[in-house]
Coordinates of C-alpha atoms in Angstrom, one line a residue:
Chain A
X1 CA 8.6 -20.5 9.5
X2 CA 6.2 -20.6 6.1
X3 CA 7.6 -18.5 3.3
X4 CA 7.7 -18.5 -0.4
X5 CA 10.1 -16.9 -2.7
X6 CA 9.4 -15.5 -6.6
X7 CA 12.6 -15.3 -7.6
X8 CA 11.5 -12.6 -10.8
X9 CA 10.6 -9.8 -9.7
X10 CA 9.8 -8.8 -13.4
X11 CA 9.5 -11.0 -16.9
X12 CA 9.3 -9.8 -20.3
X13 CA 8.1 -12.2 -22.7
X14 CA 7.1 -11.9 -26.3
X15 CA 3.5 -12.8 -27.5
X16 CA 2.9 -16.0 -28.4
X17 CA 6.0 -17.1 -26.2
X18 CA 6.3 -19.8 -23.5
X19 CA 6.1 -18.8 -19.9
X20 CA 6.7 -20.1 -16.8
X21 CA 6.8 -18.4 -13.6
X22 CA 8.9 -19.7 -10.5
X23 CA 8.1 -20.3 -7.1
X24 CA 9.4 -22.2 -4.2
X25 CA 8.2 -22.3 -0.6
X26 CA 9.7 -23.0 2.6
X27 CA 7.2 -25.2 5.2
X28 CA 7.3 -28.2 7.2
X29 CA 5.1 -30.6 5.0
X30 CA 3.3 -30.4 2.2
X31 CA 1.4 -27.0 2.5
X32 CA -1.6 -26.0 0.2
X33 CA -0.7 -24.1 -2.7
X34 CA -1.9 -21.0 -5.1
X35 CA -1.4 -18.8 -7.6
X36 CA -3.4 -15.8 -7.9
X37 CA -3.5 -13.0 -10.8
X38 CA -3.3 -9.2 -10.2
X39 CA -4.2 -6.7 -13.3
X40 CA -3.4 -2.8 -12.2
X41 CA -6.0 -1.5 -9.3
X42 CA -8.0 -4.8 -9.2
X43 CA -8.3 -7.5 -6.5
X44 CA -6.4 -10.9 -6.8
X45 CA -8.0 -13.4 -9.2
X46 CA -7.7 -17.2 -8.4
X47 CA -5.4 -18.7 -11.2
X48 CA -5.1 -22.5 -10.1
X49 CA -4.7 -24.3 -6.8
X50 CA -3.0 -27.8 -5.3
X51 CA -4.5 -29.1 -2.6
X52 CA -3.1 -33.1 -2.9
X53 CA -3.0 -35.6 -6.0
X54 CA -2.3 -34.8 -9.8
X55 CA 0.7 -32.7 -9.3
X56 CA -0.1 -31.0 -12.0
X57 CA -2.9 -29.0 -12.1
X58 CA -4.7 -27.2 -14.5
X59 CA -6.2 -23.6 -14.0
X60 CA -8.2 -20.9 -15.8
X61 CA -6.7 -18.7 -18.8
X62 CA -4.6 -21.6 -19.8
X63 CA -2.4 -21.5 -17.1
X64 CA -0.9 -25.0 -15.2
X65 CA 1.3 -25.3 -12.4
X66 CA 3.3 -28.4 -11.8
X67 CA 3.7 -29.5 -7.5
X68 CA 7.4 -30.9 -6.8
X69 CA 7.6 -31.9 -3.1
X70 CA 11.7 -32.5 -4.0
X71 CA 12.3 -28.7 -5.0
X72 CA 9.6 -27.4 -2.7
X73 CA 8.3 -26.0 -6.1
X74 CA 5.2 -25.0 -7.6
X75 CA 6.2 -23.3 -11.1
X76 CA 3.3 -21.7 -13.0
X77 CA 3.5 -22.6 -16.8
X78 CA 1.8 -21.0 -19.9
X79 CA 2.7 -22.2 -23.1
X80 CA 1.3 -19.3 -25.3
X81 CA 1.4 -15.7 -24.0
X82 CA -1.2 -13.4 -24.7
X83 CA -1.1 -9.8 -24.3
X84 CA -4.2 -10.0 -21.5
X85 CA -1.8 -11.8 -19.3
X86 CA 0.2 -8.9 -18.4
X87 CA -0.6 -8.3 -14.7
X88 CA 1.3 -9.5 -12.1
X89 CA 1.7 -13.0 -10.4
X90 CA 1.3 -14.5 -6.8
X91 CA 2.2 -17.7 -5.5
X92 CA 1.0 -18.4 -1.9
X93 CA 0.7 -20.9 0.5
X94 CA -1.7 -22.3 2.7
X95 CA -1.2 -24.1 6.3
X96 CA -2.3 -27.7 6.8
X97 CA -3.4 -28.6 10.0
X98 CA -5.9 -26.0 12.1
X99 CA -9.0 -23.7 10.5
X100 CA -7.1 -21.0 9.4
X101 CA -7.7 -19.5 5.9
X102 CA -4.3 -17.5 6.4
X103 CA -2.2 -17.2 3.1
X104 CA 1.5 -16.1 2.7
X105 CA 2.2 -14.8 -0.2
X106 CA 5.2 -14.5 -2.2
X107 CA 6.5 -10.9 -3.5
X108 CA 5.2 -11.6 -7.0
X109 CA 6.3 -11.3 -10.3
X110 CA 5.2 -8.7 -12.8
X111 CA 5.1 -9.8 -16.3
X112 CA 4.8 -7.9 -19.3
X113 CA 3.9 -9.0 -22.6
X114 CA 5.7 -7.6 -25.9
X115 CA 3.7 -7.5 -29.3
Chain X
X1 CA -23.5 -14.9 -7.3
X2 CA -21.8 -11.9 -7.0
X3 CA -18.4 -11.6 -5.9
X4 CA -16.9 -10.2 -2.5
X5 CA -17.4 -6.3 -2.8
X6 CA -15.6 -3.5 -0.6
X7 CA -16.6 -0.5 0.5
X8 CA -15.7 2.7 -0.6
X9 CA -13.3 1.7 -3.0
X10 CA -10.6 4.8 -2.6
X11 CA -10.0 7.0 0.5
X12 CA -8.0 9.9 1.6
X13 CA -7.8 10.5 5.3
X14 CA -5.0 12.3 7.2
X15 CA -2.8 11.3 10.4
X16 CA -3.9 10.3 13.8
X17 CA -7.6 10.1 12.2
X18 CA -9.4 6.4 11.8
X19 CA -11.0 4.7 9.1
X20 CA -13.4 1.8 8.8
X21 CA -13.2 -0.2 5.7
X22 CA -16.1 -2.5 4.8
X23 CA -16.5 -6.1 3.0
X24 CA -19.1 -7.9 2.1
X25 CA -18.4 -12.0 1.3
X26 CA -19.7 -14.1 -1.3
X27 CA -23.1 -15.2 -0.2
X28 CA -22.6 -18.4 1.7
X29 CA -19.9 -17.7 2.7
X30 CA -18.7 -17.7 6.7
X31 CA -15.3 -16.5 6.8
X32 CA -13.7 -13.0 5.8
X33 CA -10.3 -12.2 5.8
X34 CA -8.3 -9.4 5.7
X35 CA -4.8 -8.5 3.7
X36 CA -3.0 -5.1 3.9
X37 CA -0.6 -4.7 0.5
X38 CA 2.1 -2.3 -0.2
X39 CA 4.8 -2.1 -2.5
X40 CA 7.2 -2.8 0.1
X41 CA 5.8 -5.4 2.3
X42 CA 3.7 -7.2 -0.3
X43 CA 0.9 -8.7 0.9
X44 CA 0.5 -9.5 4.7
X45 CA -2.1 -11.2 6.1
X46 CA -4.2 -8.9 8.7
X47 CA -7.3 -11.3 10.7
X48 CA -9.6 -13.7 9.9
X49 CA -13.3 -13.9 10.7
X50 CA -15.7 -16.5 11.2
X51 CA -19.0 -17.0 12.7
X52 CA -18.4 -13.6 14.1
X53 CA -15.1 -14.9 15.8
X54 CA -11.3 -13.8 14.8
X55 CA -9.9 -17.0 14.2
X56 CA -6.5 -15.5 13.2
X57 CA -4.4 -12.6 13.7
X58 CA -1.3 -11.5 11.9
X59 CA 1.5 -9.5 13.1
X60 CA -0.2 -5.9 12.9
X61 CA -0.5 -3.5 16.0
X62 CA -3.6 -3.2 18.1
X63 CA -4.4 0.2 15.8
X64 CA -5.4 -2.3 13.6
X65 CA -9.0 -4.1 14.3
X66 CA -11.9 -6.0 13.1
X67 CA -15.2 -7.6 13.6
X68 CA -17.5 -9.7 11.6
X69 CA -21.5 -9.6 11.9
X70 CA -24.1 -12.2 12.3
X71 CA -24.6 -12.0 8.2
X72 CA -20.7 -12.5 7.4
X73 CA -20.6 -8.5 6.6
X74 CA -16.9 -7.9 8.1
X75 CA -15.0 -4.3 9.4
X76 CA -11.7 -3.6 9.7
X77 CA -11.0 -0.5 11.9
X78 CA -7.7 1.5 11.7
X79 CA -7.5 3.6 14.3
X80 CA -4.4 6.7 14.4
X81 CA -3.5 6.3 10.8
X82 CA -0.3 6.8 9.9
X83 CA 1.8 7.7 6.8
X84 CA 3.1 4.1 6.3
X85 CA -0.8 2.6 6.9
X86 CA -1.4 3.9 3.2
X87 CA -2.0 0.8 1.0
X88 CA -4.6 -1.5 -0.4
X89 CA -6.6 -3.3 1.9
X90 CA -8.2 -6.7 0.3
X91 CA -10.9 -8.6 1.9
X92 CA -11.0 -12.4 0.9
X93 CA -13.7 -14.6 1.8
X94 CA -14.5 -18.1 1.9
X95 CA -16.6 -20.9 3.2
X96 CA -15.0 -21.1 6.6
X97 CA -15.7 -25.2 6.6
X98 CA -12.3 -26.3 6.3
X99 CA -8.7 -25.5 6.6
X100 CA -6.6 -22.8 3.7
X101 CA -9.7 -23.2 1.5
X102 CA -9.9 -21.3 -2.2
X103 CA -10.3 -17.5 -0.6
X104 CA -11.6 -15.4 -3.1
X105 CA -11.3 -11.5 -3.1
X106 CA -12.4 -8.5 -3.5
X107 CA -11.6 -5.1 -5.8
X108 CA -9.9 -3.6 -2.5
X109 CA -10.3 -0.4 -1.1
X110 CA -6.5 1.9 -1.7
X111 CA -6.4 4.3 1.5
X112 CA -4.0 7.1 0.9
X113 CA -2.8 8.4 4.5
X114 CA -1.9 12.2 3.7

């Protein structure tokens, strides 16, 4: 069965400090992946996505997440925090094979930004 | 082009009453789907709609419905809420041409189940 698992359930991280969220999925092959972006009371926002090739891929914000099929990883990276990124973080994946648009979603991880 | 909005964006109903919750997709696009989150289930995937089709169905009772119209508009239909149906209930729409393409979503709408 598809899963993923965000380790963090919370991060607290200085401004202006390194970030990098974790995430690693369970699924038979390669599986599409995302990371969406959830500020208090809103909607999720599309961060990046991997589909195939470059396994690393850049997003919006300044955000980039790095693919490793070998760790069934997909680790979101941000090398300067900024206060506006507080909000909390979703990695999910996406089935290959069959129209489906069905996500699974991890439990995400809420970060919070210290001045 | 504007985004996927939901309609209303809060509501307060009591139990064994239903609700309809309304989404409207990203113009173009063919396929709506539907997410229920709460703090302690996360975020679970409901039904999927295209060309006025479900396509998908997630692990929910039959209180829990939808349908799609010939203009992408979708409804989801809860019928006999109950306490533990409070949540936030995000629609997500897409072009419905290939397989787990970007879904983008909406504001939600929070029911509170009293």
């Amino acid at each position: 069965a598809q899963s993923v698992t965000q380790p963090d359930i919370h991060i607290t991280v200085s401004e202006g400090a390194s970030l990098e969220l974790r995430c690693n999925y369970s699924y038979g092959a390669t599986p599409y992946l995302f990371w969406y972006v959830q500020s208090p009371g809103q909607g999720l926002q599309l961060l990046l996505k991997y589909f195939s090739g470059d396994t690393l891929v850049q997003g919006i914000k300044g955000f980039e997440a790095e693919f490793k099929r070998s760790q069934s990883s997909f680790n979101l990276r941000k090398p300067s925090v900024h206060w506006s990124d507080a909000a909390e973080y979703f990695c999910a994946v996406g089935a290959r094979g069959g129209a489906t648009n069905k996500l699974i979603f991890g439990t995400g991880t809420l970060l919070a930004v210290q001045p | 082009k504007a985004g996927v909005t939901q309609t209303p964006r809060y509501l307060i109903k009591t139990r064994g009453q239903q609700v309809t919750l309304s989404c409207s997709p990203i113009s173009g696009h063919r396929s709506v789907s539907w997410y229920q989150q709460t703090p302690g289930q996360g975020l679970q995937f409901l039904f999927e709609y295209f060309s006025e089709t479900q396509r998908n169905k997630g692990n929910f009772p039959g209180r829990f419905s939808g349908r799609q119209f010939s203009n992408s508009r979708s409804e989801m239909n809860v019928s006999t809420l109950e306490l533990g149906d409070s949540a936030l209930y995000l629609c997500a729409s897409s072009t419905g041409t290939g397989e787990s393409e970007t879904q983008y979503f909406g504001p939600g709408t929070r029911l509170l189940v009293l």
